Tab-separated table of C-alpha atoms in Angstrom:
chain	number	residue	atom	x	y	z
A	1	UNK	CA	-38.386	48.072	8.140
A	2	UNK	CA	-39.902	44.628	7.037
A	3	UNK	CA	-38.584	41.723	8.329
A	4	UNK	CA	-37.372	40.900	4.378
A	5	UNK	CA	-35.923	44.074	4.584
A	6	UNK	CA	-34.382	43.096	7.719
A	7	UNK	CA	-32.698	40.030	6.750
A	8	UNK	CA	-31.346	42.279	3.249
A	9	UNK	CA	-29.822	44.910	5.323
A	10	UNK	CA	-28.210	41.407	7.228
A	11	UNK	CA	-27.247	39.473	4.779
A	12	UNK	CA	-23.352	39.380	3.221
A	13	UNK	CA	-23.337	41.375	-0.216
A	14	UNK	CA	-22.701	38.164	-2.161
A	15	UNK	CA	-25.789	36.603	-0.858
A	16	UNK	CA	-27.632	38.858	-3.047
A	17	UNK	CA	-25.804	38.291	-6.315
A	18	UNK	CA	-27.370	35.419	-8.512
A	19	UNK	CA	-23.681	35.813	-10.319
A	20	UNK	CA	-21.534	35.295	-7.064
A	21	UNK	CA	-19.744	31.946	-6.772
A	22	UNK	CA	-20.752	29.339	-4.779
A	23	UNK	CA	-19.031	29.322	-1.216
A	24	UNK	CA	-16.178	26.653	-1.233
A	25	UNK	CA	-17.718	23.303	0.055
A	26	UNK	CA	-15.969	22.240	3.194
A	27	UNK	CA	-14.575	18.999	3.040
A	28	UNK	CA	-15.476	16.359	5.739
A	29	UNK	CA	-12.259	14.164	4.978
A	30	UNK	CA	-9.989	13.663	8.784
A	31	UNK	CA	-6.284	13.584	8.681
A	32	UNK	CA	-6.012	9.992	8.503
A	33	UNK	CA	-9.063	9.925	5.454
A	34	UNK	CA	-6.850	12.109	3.521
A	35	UNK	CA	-3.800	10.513	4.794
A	36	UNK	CA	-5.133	6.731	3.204
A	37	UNK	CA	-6.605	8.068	0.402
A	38	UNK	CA	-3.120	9.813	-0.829
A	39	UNK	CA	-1.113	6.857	0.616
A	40	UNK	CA	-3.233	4.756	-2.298
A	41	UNK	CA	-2.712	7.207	-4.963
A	42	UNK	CA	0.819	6.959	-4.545
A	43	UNK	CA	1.232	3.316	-3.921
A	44	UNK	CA	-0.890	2.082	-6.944
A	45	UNK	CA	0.986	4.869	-9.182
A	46	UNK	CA	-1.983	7.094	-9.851
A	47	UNK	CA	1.056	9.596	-10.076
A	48	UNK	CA	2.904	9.109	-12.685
A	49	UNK	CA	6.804	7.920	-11.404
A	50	UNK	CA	8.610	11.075	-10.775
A	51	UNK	CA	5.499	13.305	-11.314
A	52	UNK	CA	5.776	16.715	-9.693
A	53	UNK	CA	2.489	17.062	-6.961
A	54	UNK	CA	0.789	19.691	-7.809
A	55	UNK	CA	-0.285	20.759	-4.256
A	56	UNK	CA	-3.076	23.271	-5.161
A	57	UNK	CA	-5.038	21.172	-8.030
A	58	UNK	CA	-4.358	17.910	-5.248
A	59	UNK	CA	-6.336	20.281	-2.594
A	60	UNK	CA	-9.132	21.537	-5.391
A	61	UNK	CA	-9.496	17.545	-6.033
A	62	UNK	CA	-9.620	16.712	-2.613
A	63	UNK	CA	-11.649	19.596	-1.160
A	64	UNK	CA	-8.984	19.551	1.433
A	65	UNK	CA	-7.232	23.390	2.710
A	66	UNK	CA	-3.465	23.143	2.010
A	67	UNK	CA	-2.589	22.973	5.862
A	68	UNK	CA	-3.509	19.042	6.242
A	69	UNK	CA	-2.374	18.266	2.370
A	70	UNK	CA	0.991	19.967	3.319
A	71	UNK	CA	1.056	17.500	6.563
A	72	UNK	CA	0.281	14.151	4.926
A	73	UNK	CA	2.825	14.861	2.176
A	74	UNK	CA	5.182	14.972	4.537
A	75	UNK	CA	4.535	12.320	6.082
A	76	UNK	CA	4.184	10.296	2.977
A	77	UNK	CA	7.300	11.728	2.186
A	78	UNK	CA	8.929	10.318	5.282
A	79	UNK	CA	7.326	6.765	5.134
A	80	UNK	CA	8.624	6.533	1.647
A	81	UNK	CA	6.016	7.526	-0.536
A	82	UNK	CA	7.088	10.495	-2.043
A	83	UNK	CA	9.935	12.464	-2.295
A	84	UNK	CA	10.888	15.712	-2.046
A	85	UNK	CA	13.719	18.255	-4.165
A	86	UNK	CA	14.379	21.785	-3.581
A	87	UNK	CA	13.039	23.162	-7.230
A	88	UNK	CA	9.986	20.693	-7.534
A	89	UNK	CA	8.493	20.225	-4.411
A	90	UNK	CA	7.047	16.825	-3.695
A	91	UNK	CA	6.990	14.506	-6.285
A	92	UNK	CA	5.794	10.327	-6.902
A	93	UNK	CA	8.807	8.136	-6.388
A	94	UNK	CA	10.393	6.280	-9.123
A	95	UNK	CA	9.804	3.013	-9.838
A	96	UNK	CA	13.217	1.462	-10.363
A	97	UNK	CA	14.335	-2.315	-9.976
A	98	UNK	CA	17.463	-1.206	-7.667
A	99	UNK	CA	15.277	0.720	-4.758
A	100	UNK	CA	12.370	-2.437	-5.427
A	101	UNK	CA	14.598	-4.932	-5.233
A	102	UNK	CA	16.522	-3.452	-1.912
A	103	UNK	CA	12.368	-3.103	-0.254
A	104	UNK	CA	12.453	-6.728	-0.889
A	105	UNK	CA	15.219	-7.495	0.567
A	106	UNK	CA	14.119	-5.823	3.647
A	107	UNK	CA	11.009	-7.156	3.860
A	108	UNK	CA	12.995	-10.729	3.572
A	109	UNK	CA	14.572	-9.831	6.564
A	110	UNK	CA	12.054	-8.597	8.428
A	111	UNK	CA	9.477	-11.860	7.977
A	112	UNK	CA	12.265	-14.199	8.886
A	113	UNK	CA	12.709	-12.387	12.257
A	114	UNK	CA	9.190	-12.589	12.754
A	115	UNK	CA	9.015	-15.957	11.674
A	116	UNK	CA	11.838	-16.986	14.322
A	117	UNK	CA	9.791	-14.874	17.070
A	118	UNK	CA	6.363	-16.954	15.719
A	119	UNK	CA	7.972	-20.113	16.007
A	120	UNK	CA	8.259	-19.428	19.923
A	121	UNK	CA	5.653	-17.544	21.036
A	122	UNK	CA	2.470	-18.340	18.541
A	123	UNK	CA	-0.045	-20.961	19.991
A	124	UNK	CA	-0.962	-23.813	18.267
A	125	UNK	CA	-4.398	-22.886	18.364
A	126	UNK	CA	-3.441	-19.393	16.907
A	127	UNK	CA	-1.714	-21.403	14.228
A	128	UNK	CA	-4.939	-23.984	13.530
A	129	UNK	CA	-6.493	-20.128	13.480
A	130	UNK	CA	-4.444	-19.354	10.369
A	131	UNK	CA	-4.053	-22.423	8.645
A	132	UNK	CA	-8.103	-22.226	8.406
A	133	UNK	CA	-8.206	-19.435	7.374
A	134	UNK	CA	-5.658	-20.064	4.864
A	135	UNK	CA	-7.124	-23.008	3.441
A	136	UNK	CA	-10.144	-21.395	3.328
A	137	UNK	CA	-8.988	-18.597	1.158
A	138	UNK	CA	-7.564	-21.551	-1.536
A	139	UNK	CA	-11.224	-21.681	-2.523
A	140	UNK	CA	-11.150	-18.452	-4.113
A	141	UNK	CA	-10.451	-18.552	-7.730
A	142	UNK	CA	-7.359	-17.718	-9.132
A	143	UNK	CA	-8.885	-15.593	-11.926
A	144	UNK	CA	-10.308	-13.447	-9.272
A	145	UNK	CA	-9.729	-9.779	-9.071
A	146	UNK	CA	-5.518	-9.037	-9.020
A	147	UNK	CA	-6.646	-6.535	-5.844
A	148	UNK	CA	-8.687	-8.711	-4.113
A	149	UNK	CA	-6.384	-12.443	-4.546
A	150	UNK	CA	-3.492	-9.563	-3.321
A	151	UNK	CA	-4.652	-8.333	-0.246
A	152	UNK	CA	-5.695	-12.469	0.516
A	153	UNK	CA	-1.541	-12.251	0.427
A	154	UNK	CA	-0.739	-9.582	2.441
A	155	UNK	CA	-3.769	-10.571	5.036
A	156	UNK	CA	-1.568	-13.948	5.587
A	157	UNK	CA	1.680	-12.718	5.829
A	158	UNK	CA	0.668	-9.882	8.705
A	159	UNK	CA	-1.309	-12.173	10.562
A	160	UNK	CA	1.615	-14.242	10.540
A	161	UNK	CA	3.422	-11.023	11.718
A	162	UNK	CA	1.411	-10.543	14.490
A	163	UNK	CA	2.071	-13.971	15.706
A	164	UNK	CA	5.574	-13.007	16.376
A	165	UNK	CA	4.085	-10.356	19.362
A	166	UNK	CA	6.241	-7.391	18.416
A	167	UNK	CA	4.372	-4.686	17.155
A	168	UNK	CA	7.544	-2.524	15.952
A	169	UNK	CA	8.124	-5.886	12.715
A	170	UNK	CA	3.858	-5.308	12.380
A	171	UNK	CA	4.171	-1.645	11.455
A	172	UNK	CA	7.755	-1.740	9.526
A	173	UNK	CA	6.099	-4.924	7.307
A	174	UNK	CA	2.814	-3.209	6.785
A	175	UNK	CA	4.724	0.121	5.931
A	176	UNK	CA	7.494	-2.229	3.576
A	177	UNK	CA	4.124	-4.122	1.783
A	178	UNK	CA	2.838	-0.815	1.119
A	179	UNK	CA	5.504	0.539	-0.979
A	180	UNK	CA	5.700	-2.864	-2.799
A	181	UNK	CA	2.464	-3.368	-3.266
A	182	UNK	CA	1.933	-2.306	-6.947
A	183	UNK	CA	4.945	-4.379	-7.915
A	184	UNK	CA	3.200	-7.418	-5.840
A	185	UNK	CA	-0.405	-6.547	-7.563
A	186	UNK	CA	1.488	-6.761	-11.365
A	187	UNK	CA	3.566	-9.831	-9.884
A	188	UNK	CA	-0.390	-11.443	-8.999
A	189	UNK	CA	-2.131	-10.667	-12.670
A	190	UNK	CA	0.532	-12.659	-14.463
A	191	UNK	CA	-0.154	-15.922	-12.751
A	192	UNK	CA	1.885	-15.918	-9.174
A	193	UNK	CA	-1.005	-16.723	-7.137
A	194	UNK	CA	-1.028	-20.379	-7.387
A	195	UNK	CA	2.919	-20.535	-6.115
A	196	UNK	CA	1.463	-18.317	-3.388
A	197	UNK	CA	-1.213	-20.274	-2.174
A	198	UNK	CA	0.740	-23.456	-1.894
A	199	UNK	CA	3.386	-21.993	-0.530
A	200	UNK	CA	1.629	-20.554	2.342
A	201	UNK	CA	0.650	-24.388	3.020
A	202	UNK	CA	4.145	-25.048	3.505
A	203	UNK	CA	5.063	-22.243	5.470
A	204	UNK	CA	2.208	-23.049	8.056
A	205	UNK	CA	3.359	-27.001	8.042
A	206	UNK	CA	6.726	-25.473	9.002
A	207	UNK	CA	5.173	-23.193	11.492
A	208	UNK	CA	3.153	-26.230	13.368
A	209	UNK	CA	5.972	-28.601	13.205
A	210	UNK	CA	8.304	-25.383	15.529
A	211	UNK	CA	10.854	-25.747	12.341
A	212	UNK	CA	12.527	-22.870	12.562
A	213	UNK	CA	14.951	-23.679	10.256
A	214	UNK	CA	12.398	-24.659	7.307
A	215	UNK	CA	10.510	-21.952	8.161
A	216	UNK	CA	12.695	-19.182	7.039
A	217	UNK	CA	13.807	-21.372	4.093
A	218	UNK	CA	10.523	-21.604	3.193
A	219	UNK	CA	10.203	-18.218	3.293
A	220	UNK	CA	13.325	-17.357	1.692
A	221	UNK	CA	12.066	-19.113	-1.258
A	222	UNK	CA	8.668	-17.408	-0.762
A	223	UNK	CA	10.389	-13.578	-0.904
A	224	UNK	CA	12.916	-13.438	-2.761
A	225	UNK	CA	13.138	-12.350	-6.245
A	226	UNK	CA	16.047	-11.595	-8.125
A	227	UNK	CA	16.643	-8.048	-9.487
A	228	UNK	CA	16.167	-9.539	-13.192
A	229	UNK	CA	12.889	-11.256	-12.305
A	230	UNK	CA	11.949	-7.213	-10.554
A	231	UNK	CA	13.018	-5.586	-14.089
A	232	UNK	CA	10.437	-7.572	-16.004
A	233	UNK	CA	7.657	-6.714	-13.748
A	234	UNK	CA	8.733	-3.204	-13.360
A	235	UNK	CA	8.663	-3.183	-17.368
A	236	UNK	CA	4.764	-4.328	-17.040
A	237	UNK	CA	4.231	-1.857	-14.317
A	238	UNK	CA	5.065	0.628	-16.879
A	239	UNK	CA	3.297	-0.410	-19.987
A	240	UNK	CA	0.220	-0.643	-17.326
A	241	UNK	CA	0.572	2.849	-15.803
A	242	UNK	CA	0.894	4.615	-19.189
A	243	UNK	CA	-1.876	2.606	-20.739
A	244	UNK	CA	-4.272	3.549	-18.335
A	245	UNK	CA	-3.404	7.107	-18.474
A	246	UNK	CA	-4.919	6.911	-22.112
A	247	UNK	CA	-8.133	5.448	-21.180
């Protein structure tokens, strides 16, 4: 036999077929790649609110086997993501002013605990560290990208966070900014950044002066929104999520 008729005889069946498929292309995403990259869709709304997942297209998308998708779903699920009924399987959470308004809340409690612990245990050269940094970012414009003037938020308040030393408030406020976050980004594009930015002044003035008391006043003031103040935002969240569903 001839070494092409060799490798014929070897060969699988389907290698021989011009019509076969193509073999599946293995996907090189880890757990935590396909962990982050659902985490997003469902923070920024890419599901719709109180869309059914549909885990098999979500795994064709993905190139991911079911096994892994299945395990970050429930995680997801778990952390707050998603949720979960008996006759549709996982689906997007809701985005309703009642369970926004209560993550707020939370995360109001959380940052004035770590505020208290920051007032005690940061250095003052960790605080010249973030009051640099902080004045630095007030040269960005405030017509920048939503996103990008957004995560300049959240980068001050968990670096503030990790002043405080306790990693358990670290994890629990970057798990609590998460789930806000596309309420916070719509908050952003409708002019909130300037507040924010001067605001953060204040908080770090508080901060180097050991004012405990101010401090958590400050951010009380910072946090806090009132449910009706949520409902209007939630409204834009809505117009935006259905508008870009057209496009």
């Amino acid at each position: 036999m001839t070494q092409a008729g060799t490798r014929a005889a070897l060969a699988p069946d389907d290698a021989l077929d011009p019509d076969a498929p193509a073999p599946r292309k293995r996907t090189s995403l880890s757990s935590s790649a396909i962990y982050e990259r659902i985490k997003n869709m469902a923070a920024t709304y890419e599901f719709k609110p109180g869309e059914r997942i549909n885990e098999i297209e979500l795994s064709k998308r993905l190139e991911v086997s079911r096994t892994p998708l299945r395990e970050v779903l429930n995680q997801l699920m778990v952390e707050g993501f998603l949720e979960r009924t008996a006759n549709k399987g996982f689906t997007s959470r809701p985005l309703d002013a009642k369970q926004v308004f209560d993550l707020y809340e939370y995360r109001l409690g959380l940052e004035t605990a770590i505020a208290r612990l920051a007032c005690k245990r940061a250095t003052d050269a960790e605080i010249n560290d973030l009051e640099a940094i902080t004045l630095r970012d007030t040269s960005i414009p405030d017509d920048s990208d939503s996103a990008e003037l957004l995560a300049l938020d959240e980068d001050f308040h968990m670096r503030l966070a990790r002043l405080g030393r306790n990693e358990e408030f670290v994890r629990a406020l970057a798990n609590v900014n998460a789930r806000i976050q596309y309420v916070r980004w719509i908050d952003m594009r409708n002019g909130r950044r300037p507040y924010t930015q001067a605001e953060h002044i204040s908080i770090i003035e508080a901060l180097k002066a050991r004012d405990e008391a101010a401090l958590v006043t400050l951010l009380e003031s910072h946090i806090a929104r009132r449910q009706d103040q949520i409902t209007e935002v939630i409204k834009l969240g809505y117009s935006e999520i259905y508008t870009r569903s057209k496009l």
